[in-house]
Coordinates of C-alpha atoms (C1' of nucleotides) in Angstrom, one line a residue:
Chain A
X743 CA -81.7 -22.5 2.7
X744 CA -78.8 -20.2 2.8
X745 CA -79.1 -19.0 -0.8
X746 CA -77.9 -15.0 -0.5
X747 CA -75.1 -14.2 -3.0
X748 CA -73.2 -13.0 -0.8
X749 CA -72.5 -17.1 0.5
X750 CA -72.5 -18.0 -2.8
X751 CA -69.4 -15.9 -3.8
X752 CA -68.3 -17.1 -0.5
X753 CA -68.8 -20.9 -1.5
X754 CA -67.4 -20.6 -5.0
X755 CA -64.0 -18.5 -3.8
X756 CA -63.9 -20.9 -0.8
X757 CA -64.0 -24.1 -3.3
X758 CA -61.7 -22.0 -6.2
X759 CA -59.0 -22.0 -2.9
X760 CA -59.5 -25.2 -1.6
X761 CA -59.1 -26.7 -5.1
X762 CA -55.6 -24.5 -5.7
X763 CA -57.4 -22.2 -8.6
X764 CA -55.4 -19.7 -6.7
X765 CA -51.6 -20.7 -5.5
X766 CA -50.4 -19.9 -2.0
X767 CA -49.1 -16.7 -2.0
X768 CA -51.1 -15.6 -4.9
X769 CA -53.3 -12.7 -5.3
X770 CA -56.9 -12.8 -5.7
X771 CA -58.7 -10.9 -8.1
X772 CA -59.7 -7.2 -7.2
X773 CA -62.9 -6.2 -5.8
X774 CA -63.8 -4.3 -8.9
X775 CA -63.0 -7.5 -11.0
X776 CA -64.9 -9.7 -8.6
X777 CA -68.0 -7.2 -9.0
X778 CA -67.9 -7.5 -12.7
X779 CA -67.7 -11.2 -12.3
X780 CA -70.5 -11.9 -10.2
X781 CA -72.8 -9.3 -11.5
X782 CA -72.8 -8.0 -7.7
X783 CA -72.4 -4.8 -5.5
X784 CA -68.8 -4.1 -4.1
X785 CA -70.5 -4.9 -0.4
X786 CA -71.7 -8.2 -1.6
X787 CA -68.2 -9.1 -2.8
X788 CA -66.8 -7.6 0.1
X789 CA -68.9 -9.4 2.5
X790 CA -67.5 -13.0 1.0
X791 CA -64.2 -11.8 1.5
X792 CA -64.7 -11.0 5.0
X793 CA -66.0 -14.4 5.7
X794 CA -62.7 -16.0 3.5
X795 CA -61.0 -13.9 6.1
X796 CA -62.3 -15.2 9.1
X797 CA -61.4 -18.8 8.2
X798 CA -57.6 -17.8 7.7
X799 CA -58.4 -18.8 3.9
X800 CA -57.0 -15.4 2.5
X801 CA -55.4 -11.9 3.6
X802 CA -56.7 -8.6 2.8
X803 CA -54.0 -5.6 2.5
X804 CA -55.0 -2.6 2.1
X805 CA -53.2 -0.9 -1.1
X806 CA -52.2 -4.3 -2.5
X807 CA -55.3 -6.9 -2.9
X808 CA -56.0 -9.6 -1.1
X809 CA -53.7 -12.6 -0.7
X810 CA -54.5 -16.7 -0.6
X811 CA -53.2 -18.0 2.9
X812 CA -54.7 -21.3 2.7
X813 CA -52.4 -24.2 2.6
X814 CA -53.8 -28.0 2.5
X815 CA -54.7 -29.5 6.2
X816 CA -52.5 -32.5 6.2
X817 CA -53.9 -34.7 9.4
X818 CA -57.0 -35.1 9.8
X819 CA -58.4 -33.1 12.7
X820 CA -61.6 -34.3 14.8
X821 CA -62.6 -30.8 16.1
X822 CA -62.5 -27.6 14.0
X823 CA -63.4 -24.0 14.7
X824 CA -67.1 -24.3 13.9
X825 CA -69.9 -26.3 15.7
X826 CA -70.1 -30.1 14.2
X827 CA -71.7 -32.7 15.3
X828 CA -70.0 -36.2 16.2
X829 CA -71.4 -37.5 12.5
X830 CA -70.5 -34.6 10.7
X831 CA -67.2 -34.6 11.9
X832 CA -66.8 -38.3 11.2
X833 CA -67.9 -37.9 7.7
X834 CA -65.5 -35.1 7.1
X835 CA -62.6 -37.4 8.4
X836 CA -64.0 -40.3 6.5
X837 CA -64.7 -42.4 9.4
X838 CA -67.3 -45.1 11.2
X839 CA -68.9 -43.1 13.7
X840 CA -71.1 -45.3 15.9
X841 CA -72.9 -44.2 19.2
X842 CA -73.4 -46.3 22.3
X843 CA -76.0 -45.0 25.1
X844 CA -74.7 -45.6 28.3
X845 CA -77.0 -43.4 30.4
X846 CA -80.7 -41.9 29.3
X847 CA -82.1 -40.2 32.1
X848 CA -83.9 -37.1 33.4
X849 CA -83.7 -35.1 36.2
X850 CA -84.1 -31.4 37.6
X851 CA -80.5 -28.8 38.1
X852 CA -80.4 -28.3 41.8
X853 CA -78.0 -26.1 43.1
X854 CA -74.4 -27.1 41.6
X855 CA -75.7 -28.8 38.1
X856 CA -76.9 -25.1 37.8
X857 CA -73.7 -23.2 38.3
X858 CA -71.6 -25.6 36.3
X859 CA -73.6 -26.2 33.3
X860 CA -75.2 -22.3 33.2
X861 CA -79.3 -24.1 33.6
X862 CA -81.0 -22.1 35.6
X863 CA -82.1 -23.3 38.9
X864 CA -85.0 -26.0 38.8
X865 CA -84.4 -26.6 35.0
X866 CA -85.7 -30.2 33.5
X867 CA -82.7 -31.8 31.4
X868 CA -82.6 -34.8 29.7
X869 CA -79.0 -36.7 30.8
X870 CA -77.1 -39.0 28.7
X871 CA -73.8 -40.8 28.6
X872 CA -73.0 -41.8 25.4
X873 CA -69.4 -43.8 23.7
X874 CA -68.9 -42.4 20.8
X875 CA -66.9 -45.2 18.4
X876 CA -64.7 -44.0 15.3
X877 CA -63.5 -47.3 12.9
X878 CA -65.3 -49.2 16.0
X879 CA -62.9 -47.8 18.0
X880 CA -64.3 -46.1 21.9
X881 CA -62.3 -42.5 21.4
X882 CA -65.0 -40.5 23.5
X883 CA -67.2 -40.1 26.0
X884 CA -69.7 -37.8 26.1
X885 CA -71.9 -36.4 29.3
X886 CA -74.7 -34.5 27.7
X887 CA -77.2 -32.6 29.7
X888 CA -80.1 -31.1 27.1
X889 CA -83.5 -29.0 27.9
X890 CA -86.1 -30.7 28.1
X891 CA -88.8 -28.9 27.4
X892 CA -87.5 -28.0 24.0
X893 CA -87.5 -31.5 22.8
X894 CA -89.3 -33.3 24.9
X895 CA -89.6 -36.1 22.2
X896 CA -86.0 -37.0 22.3
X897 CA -85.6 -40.5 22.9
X898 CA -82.3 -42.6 23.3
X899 CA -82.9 -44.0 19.2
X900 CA -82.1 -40.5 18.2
X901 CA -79.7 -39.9 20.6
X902 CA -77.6 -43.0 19.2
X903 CA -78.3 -41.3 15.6
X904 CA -78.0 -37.9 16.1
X905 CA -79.6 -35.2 18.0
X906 CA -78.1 -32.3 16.2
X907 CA -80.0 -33.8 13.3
X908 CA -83.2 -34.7 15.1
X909 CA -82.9 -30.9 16.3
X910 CA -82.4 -29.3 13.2
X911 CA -84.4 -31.1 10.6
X912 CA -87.8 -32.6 12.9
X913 CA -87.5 -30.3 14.7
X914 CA -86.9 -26.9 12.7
X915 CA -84.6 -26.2 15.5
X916 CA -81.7 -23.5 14.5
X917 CA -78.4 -24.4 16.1
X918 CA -76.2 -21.1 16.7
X919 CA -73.5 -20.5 19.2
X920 CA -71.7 -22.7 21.2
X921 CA -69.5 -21.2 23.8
X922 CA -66.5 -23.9 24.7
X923 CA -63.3 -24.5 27.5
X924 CA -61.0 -26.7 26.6
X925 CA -58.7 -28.2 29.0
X926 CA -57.1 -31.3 30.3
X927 CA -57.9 -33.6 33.4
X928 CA -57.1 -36.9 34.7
X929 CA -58.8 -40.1 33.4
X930 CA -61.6 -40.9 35.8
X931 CA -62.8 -44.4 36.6
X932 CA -65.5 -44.4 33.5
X933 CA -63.0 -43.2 31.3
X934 CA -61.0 -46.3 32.0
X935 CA -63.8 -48.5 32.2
X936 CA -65.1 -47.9 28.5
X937 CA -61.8 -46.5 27.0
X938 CA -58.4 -48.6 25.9
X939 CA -56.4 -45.3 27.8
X940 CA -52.9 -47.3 26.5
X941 CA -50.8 -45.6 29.3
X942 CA -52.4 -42.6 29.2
X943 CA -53.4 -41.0 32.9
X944 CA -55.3 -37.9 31.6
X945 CA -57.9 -36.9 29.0
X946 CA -58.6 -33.9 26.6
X947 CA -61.8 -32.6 27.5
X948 CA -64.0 -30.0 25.4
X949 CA -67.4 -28.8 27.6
X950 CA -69.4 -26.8 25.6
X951 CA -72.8 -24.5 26.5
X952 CA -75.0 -24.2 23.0
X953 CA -77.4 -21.9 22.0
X954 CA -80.4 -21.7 19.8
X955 CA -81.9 -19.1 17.5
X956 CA -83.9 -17.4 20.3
X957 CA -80.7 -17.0 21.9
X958 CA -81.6 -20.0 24.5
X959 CA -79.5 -22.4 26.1
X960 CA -80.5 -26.2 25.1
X961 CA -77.3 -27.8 25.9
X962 CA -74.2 -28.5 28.2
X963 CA -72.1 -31.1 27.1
X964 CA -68.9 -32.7 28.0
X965 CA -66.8 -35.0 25.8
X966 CA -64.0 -36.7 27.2
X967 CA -61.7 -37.5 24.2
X968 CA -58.8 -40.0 24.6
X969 CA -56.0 -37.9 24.1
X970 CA -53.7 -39.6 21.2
X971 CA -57.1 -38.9 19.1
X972 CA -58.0 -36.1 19.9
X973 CA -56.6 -32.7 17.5
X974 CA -58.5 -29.4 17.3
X975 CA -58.0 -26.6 15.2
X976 CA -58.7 -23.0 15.3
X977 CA -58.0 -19.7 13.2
X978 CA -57.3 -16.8 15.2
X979 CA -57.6 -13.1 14.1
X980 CA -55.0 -10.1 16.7
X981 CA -57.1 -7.2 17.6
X982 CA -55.4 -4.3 18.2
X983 CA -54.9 -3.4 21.9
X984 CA -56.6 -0.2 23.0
Chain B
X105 CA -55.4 3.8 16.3
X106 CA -58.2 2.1 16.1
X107 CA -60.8 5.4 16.1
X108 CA -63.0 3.5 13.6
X109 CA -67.0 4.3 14.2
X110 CA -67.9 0.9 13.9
X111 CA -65.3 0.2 16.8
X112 CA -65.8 3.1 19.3
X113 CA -69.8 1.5 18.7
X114 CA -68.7 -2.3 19.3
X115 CA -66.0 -1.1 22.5
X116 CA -69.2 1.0 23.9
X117 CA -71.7 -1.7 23.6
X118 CA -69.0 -4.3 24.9
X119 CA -68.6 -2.6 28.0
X120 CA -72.3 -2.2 28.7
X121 CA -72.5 -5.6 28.3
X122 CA -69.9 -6.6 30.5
X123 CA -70.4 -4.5 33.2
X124 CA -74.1 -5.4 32.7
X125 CA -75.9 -2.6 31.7
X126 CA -77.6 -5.2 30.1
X127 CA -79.3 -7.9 32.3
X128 CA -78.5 -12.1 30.9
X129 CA -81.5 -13.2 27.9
X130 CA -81.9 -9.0 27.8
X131 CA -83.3 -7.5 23.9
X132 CA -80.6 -4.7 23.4
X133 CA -81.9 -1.5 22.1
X134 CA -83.5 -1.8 18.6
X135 CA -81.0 -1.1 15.6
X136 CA -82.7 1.6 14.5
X137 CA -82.5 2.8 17.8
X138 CA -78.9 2.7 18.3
X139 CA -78.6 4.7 15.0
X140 CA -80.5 7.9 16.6
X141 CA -77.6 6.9 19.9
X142 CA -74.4 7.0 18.1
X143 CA -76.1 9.3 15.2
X144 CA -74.3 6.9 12.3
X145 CA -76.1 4.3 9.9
X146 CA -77.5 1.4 9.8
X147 CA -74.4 -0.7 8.4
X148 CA -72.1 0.9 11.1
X149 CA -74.6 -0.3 14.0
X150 CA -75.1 -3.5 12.5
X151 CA -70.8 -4.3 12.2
X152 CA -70.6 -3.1 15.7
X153 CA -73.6 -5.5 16.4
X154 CA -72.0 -8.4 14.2
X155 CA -68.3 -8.3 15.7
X156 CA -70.5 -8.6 19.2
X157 CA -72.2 -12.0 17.9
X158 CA -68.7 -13.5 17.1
X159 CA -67.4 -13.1 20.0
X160 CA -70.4 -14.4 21.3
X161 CA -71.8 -11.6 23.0
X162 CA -75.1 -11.4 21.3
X163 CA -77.3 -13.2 19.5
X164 CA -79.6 -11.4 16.7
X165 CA -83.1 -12.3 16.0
X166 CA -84.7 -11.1 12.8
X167 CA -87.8 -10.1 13.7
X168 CA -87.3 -9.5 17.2
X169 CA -84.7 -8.0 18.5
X170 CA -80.7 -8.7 19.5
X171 CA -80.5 -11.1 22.7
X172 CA -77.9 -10.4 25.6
X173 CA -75.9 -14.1 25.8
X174 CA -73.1 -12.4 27.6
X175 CA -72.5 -14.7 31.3
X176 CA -69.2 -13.8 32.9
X177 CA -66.2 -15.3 33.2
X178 CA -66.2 -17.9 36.5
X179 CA -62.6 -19.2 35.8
X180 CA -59.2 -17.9 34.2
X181 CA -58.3 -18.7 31.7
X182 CA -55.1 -19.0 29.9
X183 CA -55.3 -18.6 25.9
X184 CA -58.8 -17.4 24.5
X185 CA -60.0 -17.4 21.0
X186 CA -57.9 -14.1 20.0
X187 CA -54.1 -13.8 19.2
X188 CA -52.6 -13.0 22.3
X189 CA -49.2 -12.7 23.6
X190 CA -47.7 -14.5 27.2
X191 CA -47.2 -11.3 28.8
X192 CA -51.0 -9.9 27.9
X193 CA -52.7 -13.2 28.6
X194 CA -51.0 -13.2 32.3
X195 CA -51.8 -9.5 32.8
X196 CA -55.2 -10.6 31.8
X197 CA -55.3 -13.2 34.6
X198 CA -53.5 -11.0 37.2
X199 CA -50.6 -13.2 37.5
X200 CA -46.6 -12.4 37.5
X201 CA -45.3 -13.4 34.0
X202 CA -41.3 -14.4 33.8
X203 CA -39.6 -16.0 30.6
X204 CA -36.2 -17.8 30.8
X205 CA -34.2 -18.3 27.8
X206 CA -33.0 -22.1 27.6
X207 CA -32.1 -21.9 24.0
X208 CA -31.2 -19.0 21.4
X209 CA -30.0 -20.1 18.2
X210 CA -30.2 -19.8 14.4
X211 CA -30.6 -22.2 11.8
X212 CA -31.6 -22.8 8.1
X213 CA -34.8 -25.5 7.4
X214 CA -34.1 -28.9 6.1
X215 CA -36.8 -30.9 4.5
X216 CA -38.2 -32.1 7.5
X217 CA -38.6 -28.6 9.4
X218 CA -39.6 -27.2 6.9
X219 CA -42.5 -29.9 6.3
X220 CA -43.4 -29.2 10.2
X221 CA -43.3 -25.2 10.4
X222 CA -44.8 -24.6 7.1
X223 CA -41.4 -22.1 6.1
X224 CA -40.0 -23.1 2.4
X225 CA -37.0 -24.7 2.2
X226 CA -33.9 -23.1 3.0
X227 CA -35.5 -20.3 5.2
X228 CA -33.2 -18.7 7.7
X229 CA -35.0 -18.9 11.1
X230 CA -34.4 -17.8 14.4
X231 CA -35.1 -21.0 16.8
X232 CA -35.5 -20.3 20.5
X233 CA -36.4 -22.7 23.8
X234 CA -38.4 -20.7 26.6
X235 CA -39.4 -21.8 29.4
X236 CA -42.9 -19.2 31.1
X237 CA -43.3 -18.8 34.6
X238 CA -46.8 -17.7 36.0
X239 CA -46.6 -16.5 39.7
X240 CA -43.0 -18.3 39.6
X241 CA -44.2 -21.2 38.8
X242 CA -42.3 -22.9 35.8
X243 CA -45.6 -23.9 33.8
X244 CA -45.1 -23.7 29.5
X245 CA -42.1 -24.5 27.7
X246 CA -41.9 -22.8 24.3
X247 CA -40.7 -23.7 21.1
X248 CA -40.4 -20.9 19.0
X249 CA -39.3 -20.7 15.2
X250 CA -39.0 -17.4 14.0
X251 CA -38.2 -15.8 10.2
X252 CA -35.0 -14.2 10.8
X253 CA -35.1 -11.7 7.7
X254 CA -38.5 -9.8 9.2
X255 CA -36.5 -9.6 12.2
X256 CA -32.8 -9.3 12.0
X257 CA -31.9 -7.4 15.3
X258 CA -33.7 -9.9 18.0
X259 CA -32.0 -10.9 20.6
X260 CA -31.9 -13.1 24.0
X261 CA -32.9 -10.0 26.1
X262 CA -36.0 -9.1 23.6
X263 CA -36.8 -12.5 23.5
X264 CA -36.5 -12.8 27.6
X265 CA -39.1 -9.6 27.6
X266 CA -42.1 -9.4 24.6
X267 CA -41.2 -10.5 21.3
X268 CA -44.6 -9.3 19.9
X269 CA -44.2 -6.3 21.8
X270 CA -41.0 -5.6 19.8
X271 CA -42.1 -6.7 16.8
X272 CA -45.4 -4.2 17.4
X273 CA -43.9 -1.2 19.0
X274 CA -40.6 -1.1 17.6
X275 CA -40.4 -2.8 14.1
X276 CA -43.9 -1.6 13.6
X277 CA -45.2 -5.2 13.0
X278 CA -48.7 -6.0 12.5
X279 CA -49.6 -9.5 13.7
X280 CA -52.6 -10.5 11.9
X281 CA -53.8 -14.1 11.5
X282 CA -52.8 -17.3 13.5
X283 CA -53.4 -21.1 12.5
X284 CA -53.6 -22.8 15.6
X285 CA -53.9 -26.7 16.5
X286 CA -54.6 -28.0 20.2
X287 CA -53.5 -31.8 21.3
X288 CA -52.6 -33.8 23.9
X289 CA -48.8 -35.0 23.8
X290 CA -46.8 -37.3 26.0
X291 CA -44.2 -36.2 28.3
X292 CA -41.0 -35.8 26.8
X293 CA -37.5 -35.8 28.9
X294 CA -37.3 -31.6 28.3
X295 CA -40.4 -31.3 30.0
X296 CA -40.1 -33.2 33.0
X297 CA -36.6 -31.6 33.2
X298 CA -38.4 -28.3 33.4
X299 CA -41.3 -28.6 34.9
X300 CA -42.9 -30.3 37.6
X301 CA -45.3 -32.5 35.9
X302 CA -46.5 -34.3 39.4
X303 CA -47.5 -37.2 38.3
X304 CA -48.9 -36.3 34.7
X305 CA -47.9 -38.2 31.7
X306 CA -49.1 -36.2 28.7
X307 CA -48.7 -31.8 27.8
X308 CA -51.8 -29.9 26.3
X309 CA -49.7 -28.8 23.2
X310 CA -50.8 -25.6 20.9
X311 CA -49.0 -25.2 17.8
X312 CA -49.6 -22.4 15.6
X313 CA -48.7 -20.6 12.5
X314 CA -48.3 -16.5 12.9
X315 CA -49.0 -14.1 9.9
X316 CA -48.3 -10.5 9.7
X317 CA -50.7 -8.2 7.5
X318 CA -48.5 -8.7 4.5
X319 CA -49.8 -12.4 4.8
X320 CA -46.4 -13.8 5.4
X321 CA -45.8 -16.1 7.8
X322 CA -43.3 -15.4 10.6
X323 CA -43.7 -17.8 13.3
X324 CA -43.9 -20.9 14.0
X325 CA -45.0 -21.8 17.7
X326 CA -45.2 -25.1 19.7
X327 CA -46.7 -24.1 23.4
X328 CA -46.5 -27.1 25.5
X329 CA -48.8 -26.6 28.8
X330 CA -48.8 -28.1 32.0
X331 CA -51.8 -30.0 31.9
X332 CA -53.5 -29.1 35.4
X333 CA -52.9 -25.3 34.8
X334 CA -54.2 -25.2 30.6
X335 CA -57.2 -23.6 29.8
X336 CA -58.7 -22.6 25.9
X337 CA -61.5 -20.7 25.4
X338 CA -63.8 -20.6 22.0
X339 CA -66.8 -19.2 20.6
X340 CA -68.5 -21.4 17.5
X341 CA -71.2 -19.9 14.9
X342 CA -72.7 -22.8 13.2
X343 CA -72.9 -22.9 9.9
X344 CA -76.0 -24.1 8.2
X345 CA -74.5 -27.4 6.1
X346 CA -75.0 -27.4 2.3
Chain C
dG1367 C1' -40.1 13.1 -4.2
dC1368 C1' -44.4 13.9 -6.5
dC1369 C1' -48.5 12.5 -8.9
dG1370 C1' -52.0 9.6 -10.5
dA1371 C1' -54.0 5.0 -10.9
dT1372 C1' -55.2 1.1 -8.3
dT1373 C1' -56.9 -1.3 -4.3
dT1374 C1' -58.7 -1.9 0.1
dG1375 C1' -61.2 0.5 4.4
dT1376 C1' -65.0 3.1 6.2
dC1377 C1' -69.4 5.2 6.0
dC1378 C1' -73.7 6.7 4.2
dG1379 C1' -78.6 6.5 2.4
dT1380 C1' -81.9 3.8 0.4
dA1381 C1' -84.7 -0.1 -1.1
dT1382 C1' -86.5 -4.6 -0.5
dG1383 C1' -87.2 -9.1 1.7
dT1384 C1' -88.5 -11.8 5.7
dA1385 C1' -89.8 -12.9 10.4
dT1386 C1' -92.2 -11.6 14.5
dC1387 C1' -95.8 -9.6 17.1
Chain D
dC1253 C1' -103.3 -6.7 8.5
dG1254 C1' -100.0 -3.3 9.8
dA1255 C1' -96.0 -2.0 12.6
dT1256 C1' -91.5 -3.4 14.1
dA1257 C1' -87.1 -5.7 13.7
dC1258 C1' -83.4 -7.8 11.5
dA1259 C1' -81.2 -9.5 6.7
dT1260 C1' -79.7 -8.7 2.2
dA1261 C1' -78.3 -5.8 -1.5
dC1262 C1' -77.2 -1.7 -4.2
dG1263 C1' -74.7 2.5 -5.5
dG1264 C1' -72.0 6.2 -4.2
dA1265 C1' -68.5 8.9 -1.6
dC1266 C1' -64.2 9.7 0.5
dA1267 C1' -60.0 8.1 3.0
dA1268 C1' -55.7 5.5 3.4
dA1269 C1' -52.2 2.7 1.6
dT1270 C1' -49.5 1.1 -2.3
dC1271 C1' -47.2 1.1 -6.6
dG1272 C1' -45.4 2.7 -11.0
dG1273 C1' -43.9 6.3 -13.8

DNA sequence: GCCGATTTGTCCGTATGTATC
DNA sequence: CGATACATACGGACAAATCGG
């Protein structure tokens, strides 16, 4: 789908990066020679960059050009800046990712499922518990709460799949923002139950609020990750104070 | 310094939104609209517009209309997805920041700091120890690596006070982009010397990489938290896969 | 220090496409 | 179908910062 020039520069400078075309340090070529290149407006170019930006991939300086930040990620990291799925993320890592439904129930938010997981009052929600294996391994446990009535054909065989994918391609659904806390709290009783916590007395947890296209909230999740797994990674732009 | 139109624009309709001009799942005034309001174009209403949707503020909807996601902040919370420094983020939270000093030294990188902090070999550094009160409670213990050339004159006091508020005000430093990773560490001896970790066995740990706007790196950051008292805070776009 | 060439930053007006209603 | 709304793209203008002569 997304086939504007604009992401294709963005793709192609992204992959030149990644694949060292450019050396740390280095600097890219000029707007005006980028333009030539791709046969494009200076926006469109610009546009790219911006996005390059954004990911801590490059460094535009004003007077000077733009310069390659990016250095190779040396761990592997299960949790990046943008939203991925449990499978995507596997894949990207090269692991196993497997999916064990613990929980598939339904119920209605009443007064304090509302004010923690942002539903409004009276909301249908599909719950689940799922253990989420990587290399066969239990790392996480997920507590997902989804709305109903926006798939109400969600069944646990896609939930041990994956919803995200159910979502975006049975469903047409657009997947957007996902608004997310991290912090870390002690193991609970589940947690040591279904997890090999090796020592361990506390978890790092990610809960998350998602939103659609419409601008709708279809999920509150939280996932519990065992903390000697668990790595997240995040590019971070200073805006000036004022 | 920031009297951009596109930023007066985004501060304005920020504000609104926080202070909720604008009700929760509200359409915000047409683009076109909002051109005949600030009397600009298009492109400068749409950038304000777009910065609002990365920081999750808003969510466009061709066709429709622009979509008030905005809920506010229940919690505190102690690092958000920006660059921010001690001192602002415990302004932010109404608390009483203090810094000790533990450690002020210098030092050149070997191979395997260098490896760690992403400086080349051979780099003079500053290295520094800090230990962060909030409300006078001991609660982060800082591990700071600093390029000594950018910064020749810092000293204990600085350091004791805002070293990004010396490096902004009075070297006229701009801090720019920061690679940061979040996990979940044991305990080490240093910590539990320092802080009263009451019965926790693990830190939430943020390192990070700090560039200025020449795209140079200058820091090199390991923030260990007290578990019970770390908070993160994120906003994801999804990006369609392909 | 000055000047001109280069490079990025901001802003404008317009045109066209696509989705919604 | 037409009107409205956001998405993409173009080309041009000027400002601000940098760099070399």
């Amino acid at each position: 789908m997304p086939k504007a020039k604009y992401d294709t520069i963005y793709r192609d400078l992204k992959e030149k990066i990644e694949t060292e075309c450019f050396s740390y340090q280095e600097l890219l070529p000029s707007e005006h020679t980028l333009v030539q290149e791709y046969g494009c407006s200076r926006n469109t170019v610009r546009r790219a960059l911006a996005e390059l930006a954004s990911d801590g991939y490059v460094q535009p300086m004003q007077g000077k050009g733009v310069r390659n930040i990016f250095q190779p990620i040396t761990q592997t990291s299960f949790t990046v800046g943008g939203i991925e799925s449990f499978l995507e993320s596997a894949l990207r890592n090269h692991q196993k990712p497997r999916t064990k439904i613990l929980q598939f129930a339904e119920l209605e938010t009443g007064e304090k499922i509302s004010r923690r997981t942002g539903f409004p009052l009276g909301t249908q929600l599909f719950y689940l518990q799922r253990l989420r294996y990587l290399d066969d391994v239990p790392l996480i446990l997920d507590h997902n709460y989804f709305l109903k009535e926006l798939m109400p054909g969600l069944t646990p065989e896609i939930a041990e799949h994956s919803i995200y994918e159910y979502l975006e391609q049975t469903l047409g659904f657009t997947i957007t923002t996902s608004k997310r806390t991290m912090t870390v709290e002690r193991v609970t009783q589940v947690d040591e139950t279904y997890l090999d916590m090796n020592d361990y007395n506390c978890m790092a947890v990610i809960t998350s609020q998602t939103f659609n296209a419409d601008g709708i909230q279809f999920e509150y999740t939280q996932s519990r990750h065992r903390p000697d797994h668990f790595q997240f990674q995040d590019v971070a732009v200073r805006k000036k104070p004022g």
